[in-house]
Short mmCIF file of C-alpha atoms and ligand atoms in Angstrom, two decimals:
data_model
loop_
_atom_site.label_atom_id
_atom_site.label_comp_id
_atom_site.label_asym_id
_atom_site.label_seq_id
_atom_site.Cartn_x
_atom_site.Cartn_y
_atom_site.Cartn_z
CA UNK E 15 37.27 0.23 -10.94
CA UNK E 16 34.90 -0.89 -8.33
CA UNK E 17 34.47 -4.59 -7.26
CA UNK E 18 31.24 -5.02 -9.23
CA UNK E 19 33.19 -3.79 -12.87
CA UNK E 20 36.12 -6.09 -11.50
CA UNK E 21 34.09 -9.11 -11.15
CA UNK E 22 32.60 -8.52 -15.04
CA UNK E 23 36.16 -8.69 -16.21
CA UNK E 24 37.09 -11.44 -14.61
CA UNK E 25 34.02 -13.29 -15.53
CA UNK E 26 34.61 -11.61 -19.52
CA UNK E 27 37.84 -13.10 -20.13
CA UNK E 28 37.71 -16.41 -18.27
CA UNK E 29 36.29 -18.45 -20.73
CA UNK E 30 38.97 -17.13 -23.34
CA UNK E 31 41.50 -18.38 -20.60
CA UNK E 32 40.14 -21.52 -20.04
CA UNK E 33 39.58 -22.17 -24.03
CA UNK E 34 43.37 -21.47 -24.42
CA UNK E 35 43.60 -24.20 -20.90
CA UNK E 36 45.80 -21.69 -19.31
CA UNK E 37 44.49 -23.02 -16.08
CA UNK E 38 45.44 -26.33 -16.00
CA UNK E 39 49.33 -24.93 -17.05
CA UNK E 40 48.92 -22.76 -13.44
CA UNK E 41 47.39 -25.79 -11.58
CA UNK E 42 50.12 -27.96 -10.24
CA UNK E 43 52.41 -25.35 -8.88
CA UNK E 44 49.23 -22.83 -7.75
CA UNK E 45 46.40 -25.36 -7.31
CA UNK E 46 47.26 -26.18 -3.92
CA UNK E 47 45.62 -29.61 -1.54
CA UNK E 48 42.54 -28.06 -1.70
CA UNK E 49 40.17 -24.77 -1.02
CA UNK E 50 37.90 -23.40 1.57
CA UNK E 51 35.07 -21.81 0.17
CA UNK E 52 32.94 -18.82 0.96
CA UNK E 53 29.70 -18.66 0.66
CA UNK E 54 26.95 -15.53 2.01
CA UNK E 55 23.63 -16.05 1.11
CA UNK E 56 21.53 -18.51 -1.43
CA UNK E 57 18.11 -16.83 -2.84
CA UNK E 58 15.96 -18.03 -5.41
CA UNK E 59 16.02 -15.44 -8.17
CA UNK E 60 13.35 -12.79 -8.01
CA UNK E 61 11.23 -10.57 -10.34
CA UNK E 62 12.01 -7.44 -8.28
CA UNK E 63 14.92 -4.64 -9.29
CA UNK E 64 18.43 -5.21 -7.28
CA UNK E 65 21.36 -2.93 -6.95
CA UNK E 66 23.68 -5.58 -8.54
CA UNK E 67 26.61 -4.02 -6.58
CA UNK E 68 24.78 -5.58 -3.71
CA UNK E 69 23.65 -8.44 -4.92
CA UNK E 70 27.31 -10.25 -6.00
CA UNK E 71 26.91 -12.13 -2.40
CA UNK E 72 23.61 -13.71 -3.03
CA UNK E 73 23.65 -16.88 -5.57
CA UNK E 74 21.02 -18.92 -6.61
CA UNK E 75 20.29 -22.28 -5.50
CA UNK E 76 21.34 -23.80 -8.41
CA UNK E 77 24.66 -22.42 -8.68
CA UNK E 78 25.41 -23.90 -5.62
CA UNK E 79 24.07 -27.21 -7.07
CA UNK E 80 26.71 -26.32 -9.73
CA UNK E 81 29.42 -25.40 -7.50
CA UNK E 82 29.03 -28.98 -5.98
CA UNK E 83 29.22 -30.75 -8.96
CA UNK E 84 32.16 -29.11 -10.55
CA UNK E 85 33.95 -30.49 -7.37
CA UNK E 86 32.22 -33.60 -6.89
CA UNK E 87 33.11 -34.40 -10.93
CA UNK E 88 36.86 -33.85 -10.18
CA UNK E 89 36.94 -36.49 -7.40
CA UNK E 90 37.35 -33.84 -4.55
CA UNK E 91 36.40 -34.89 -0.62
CA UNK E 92 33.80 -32.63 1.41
CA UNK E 93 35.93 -32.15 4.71
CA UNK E 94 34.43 -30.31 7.50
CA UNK E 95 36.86 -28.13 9.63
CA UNK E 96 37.84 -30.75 12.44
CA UNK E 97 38.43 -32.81 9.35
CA UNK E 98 40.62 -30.84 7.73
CA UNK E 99 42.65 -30.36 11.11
CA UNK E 100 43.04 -33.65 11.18
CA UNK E 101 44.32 -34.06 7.94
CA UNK E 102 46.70 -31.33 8.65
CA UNK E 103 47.96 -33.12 11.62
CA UNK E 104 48.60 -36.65 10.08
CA UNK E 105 49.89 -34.74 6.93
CA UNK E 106 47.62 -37.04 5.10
CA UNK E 107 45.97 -35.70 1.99
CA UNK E 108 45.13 -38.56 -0.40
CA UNK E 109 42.83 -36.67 -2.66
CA UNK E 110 41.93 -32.91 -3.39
CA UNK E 111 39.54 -31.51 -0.61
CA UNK E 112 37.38 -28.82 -0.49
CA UNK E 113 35.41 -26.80 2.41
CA UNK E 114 32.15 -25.31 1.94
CA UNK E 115 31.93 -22.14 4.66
CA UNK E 116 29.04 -19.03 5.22
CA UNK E 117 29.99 -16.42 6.57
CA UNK E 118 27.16 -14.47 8.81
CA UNK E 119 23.91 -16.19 9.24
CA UNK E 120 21.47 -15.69 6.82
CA UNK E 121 18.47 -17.56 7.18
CA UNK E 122 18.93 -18.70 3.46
CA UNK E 123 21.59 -20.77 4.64
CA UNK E 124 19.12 -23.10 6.26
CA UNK E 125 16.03 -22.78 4.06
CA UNK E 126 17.59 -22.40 1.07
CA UNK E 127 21.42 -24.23 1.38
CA UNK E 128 20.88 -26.42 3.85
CA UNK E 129 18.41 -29.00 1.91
CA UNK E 130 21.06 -29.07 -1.35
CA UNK E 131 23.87 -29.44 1.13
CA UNK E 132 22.06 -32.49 3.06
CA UNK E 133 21.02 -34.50 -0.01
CA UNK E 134 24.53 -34.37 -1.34
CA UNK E 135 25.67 -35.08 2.36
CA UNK E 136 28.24 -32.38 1.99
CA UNK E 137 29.72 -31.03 5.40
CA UNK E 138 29.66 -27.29 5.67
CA UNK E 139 30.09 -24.46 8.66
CA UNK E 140 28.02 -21.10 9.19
CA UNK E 141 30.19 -18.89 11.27
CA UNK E 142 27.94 -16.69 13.01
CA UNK E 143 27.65 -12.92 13.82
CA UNK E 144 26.34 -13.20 17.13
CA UNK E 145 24.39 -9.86 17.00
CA UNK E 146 22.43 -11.74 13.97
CA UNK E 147 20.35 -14.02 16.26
CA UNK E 148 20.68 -11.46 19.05
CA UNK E 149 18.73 -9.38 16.72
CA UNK E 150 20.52 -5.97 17.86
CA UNK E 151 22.34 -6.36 14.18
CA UNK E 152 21.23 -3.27 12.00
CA UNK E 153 20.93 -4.63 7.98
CA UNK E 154 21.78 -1.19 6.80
CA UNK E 155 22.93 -2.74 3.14
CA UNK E 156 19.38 -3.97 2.54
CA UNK E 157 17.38 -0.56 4.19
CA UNK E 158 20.12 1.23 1.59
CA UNK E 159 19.12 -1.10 -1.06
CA UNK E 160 15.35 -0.61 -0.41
CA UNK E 161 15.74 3.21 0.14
CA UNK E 162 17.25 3.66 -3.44
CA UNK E 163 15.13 1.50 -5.28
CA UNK E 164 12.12 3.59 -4.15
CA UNK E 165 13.48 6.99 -4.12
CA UNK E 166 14.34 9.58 -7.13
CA UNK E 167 16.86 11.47 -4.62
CA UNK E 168 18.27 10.70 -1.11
CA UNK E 169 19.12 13.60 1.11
CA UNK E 170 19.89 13.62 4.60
CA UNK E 171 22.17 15.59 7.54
CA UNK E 172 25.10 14.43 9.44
CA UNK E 173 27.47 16.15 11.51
CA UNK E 174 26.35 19.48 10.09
CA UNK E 175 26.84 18.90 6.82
CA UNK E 176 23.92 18.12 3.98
CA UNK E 177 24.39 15.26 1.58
CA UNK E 178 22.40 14.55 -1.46
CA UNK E 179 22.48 11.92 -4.14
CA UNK E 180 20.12 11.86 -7.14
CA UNK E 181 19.21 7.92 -7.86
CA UNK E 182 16.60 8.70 -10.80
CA UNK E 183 18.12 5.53 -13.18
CA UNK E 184 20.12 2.86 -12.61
CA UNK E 185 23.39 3.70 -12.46
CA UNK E 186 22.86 6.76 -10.28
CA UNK E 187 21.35 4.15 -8.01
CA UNK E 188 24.30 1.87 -7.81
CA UNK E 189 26.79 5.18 -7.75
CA UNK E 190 24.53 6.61 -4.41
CA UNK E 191 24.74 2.63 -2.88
CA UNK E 192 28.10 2.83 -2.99
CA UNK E 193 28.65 6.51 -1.76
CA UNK E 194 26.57 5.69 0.66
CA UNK E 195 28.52 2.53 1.87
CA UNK E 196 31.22 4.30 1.87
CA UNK E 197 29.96 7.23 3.87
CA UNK E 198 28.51 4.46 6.72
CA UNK E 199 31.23 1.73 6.87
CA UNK E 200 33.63 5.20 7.43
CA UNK E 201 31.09 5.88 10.32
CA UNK E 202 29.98 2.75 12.28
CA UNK E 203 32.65 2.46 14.71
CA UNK E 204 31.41 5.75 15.92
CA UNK E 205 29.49 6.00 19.16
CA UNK E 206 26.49 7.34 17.82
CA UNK E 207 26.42 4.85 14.69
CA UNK E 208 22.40 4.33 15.40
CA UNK E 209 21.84 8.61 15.23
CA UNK E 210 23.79 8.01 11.81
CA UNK E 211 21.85 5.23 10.59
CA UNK E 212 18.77 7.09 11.55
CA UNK E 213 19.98 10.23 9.87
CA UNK E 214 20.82 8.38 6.87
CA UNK E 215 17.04 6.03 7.09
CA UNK E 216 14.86 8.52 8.71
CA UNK E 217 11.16 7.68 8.11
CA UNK E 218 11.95 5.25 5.72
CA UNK E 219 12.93 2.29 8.23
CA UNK E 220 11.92 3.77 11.58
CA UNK E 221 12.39 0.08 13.05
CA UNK E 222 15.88 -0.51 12.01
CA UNK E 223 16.29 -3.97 13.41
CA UNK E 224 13.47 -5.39 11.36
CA UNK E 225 15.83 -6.62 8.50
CA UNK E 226 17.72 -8.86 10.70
CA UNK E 227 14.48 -10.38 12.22
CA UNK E 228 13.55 -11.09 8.56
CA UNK E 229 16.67 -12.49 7.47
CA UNK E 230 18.87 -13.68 10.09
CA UNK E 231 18.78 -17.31 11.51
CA UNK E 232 17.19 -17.20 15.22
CA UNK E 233 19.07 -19.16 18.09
CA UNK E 234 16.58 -22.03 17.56
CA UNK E 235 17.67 -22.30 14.15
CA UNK E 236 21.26 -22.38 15.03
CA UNK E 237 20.76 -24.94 17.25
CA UNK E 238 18.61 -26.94 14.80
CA UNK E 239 21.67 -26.67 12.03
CA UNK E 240 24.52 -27.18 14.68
CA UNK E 241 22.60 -30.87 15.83
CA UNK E 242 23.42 -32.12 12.51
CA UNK E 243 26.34 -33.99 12.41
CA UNK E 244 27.31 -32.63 8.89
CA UNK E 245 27.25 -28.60 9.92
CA UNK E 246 29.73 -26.73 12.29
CA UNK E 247 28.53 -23.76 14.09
CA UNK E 248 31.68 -21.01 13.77
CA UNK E 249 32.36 -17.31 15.58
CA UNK E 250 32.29 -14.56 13.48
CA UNK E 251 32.75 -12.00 16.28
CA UNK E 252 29.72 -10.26 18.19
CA UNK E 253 28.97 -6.59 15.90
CA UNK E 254 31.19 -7.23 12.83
CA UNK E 255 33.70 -4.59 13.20
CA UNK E 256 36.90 -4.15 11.30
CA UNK E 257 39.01 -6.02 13.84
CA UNK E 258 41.97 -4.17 13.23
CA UNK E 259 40.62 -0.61 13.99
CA UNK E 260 39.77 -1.81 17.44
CA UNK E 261 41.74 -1.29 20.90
CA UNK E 262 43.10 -4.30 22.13
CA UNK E 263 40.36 -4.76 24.94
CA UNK E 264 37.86 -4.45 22.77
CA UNK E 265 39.49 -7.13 19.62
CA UNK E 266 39.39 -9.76 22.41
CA UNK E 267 35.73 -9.38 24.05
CA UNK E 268 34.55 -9.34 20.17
CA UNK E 269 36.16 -12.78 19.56
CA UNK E 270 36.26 -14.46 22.89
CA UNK E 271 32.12 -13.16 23.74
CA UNK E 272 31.27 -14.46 20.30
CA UNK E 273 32.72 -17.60 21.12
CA UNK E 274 31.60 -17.55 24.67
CA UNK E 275 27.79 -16.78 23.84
CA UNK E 276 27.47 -19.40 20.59
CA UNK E 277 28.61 -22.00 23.26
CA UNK E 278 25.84 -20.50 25.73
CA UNK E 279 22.77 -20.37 23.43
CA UNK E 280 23.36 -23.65 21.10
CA UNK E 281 25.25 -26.02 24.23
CA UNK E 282 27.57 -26.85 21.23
CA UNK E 283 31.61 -26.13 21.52
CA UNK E 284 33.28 -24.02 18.82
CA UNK E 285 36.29 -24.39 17.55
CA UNK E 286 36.66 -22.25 14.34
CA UNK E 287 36.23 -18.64 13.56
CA UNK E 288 36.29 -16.06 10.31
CA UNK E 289 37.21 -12.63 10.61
CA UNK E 290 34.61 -9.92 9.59
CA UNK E 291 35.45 -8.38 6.18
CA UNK E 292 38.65 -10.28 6.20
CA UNK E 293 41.20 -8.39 4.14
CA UNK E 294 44.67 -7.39 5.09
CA UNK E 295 43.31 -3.87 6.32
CA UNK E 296 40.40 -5.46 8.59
CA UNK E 297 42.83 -8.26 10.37
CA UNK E 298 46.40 -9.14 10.56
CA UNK E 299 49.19 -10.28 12.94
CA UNK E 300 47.05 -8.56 16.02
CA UNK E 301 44.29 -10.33 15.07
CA UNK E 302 45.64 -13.67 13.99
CA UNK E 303 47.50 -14.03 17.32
CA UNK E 304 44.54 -13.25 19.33
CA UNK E 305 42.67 -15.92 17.73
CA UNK E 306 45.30 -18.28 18.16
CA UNK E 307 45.66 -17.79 21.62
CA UNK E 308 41.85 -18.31 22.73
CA UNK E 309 42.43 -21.42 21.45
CA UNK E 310 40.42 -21.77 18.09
CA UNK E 311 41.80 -24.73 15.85
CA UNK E 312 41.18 -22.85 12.92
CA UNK E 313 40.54 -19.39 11.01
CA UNK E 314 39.49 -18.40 8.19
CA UNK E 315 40.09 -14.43 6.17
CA UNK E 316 39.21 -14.00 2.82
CA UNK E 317 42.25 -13.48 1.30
CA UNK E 318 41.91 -15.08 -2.27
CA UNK E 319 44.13 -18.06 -2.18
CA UNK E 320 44.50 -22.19 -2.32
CA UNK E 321 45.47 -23.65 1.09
CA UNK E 322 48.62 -25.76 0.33
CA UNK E 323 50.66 -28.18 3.30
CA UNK E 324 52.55 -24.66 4.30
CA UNK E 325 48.93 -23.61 5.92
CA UNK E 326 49.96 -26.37 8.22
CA UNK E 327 51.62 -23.96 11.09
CA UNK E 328 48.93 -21.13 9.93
CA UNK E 329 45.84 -22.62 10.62
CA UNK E 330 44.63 -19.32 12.29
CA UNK E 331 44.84 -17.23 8.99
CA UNK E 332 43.26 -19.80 5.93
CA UNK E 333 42.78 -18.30 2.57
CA UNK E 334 39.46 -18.56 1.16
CA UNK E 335 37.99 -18.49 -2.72
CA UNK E 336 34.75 -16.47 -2.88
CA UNK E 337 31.97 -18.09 -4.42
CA UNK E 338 29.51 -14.96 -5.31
CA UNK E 339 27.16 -14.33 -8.42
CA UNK E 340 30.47 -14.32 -10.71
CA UNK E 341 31.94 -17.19 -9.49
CA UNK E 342 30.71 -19.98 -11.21
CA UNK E 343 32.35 -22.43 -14.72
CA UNK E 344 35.40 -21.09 -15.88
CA UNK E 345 35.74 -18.32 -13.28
CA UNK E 346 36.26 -21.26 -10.85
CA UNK E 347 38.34 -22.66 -12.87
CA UNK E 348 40.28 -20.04 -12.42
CA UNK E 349 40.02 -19.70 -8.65
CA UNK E 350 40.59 -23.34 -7.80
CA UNK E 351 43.69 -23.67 -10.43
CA UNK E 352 45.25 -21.34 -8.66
CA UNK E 353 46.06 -19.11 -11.75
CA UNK E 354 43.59 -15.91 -10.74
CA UNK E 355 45.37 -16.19 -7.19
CA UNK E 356 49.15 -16.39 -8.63
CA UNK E 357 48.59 -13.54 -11.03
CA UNK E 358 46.37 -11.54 -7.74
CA UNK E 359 49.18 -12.37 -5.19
CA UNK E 360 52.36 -11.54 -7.86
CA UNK E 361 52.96 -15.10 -7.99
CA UNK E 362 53.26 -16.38 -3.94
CA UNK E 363 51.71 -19.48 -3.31
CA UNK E 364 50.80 -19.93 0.28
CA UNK E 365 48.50 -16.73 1.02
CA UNK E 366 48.74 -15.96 4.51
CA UNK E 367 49.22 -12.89 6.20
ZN1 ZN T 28 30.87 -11.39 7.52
#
């Protein structure tokens, strides 16, 4: 079952399981001091066809209106990252907390987030991919998206052999996108990932760093967001790579550079970082220790979980609860109660490593 069908069950049965208020039976042992919260991109709905395997990343702007109210009606605080340090450190957690976090840079984040976020005054931190506003960062997921929606069949050559998908309907479409993924995210640590990615886009996005000039918040941007008291500017490494397929060498001058050249282009310090992808097979032990010893007060993967007072001495490796297209109401519920996590994680509490 792919992520997409995954997501549809969850979001099927969770209203049954709230209705029964299984939840709240999960949510004093599992519900944990609070959550940290991912977040990708906010768009405004739009008229044109999506690949919906694509689009589970992308909410609306009012379901992060909703998102805020669901925790603003329980009586949770907004902390920002330093605040939640602090917290940590005084071991002083009077009432539920919750941190809002995007992951990337989209420039959504700022035209479309950033004006909810301000008039409910709610902290959050965009931890950036510095290739993004470097604008060396090739999109491929939207050129793939834009390739299949316009094409009956998609055929190209790579390393001597011929591949060929057939994306007449919708579901062949959303089959090729994620062949396709596959086939690239196998690839991209290669050498000669551009070749692939112009093997793969040929004529159909000669200019293949136009996406991220489109989408991606500039350096001026950054800078504009990180002067407001309310957002923190995060690392996110310099090309996205799956941190744990890298040599040593080359795990520390993605962290420490990203750090090193945020700090250069925005004059701001930062503190906190998120690993790329974020899963137990894209960073680990390696990975958390690195990040621990260039000094970074706190990171983030996105292992599902609650953070609880045991995250205390693992600041460097904080669970997070996606918020994408599915996670909204009862699915939530379900998140933040701690029961999808317990039942995910075989019943551990404190998600870590
Ligand atoms: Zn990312």
């Amino acid at each position: 079952m792919n992520s997409f069908l995954q997501k549809k069950v969850v979001k099927t049965v969770a209203p049954a399981l709230s209705a029964l208020r299984l939840p709240r039976l999960f949510e004093p042992l599992y519900g944990g001091l609070g959550h940290v919260l991912t977040f990708h991109r906010v768009v405004p709905d739009q008229e044109k066809p999506r690949i919906h395997n694509h689009q589970t990343l992308e909410i609306t702007p009012e379901h992060l209106e909703r998102t805020i109210r669901f925790f603003q009606k329980k009586g949770y605080a907004f902390y920002s990252p330093d605040e939640l340090c602090e917290r940590f450190a005084a071991c002083s957690f009077k009432e539920k907390f919750v941190v809002f976090t995007f992951d990337d840079g989209y420039r959504d984040n700022l035209t479309a987030a950033y004006p909810i976020l301000k008039k409910h005054s709610i902290p959050f931190t965009i931890y950036v991919t510095t290739c993004f506003p470097d604008r060396t960062a090739v999109l491929w997921w939207y050129i793939l998206e834009n390739l299949l929606l316009e094409k009956d069949q998609v055929e190209f050559q790579w390393a001597g052999k011929h591949y060929s998908f057939a994306c007449h309907t919708q579901p062949e479409k959303e089959k090729a996108f994620d062949a396709i993924r596959r086939f690239i995210t196998r690839s991209f640590l290669l050498e000669n990932h551009v070749d692939m990615y112009r093997a793969v886009f040929g004529d159909f996005q000669p200019d293949l760093h136009a996406p991220v000039a489109e989408l991606a918040l500039s350096w001026a941007e950054i800078r504009e967001l990180g002067n407001d008291p309310l957002v923190t500017i995060g690392a996110h490494t310099v090309n996205h790579f799956p941190l744990k397929q890298l040599e040593k060498e080359a795990l520390h001058t993605e962290i420490f550079d990203s750090k090193k050249i945020i700090e250069a282009r925005t004059g701001l310090p930062v503190w906190h970082f998120a690993y790329p992808f974020g899963k137990a097979a894209e960073a680990s032990w390696r990975e958390f220790e690195t990040v621990r010893s260039l000094g970074f007060k706190t990171a983030a993967t996105t292992r599902m979980g609650n953070i609880f007072a045991a995250h205390r001495n693992n600041l460097e490796c904080l669970p997070r609860i996606s918020i994408n297209r599915v996670t909204d109401g009862a699915v939530l519920e379900l998140q933040t109660s701690g029961m999808l996590p317990c039942l995910v994680h075989k019943g551990r509490r404190a998600v870590t490593h």
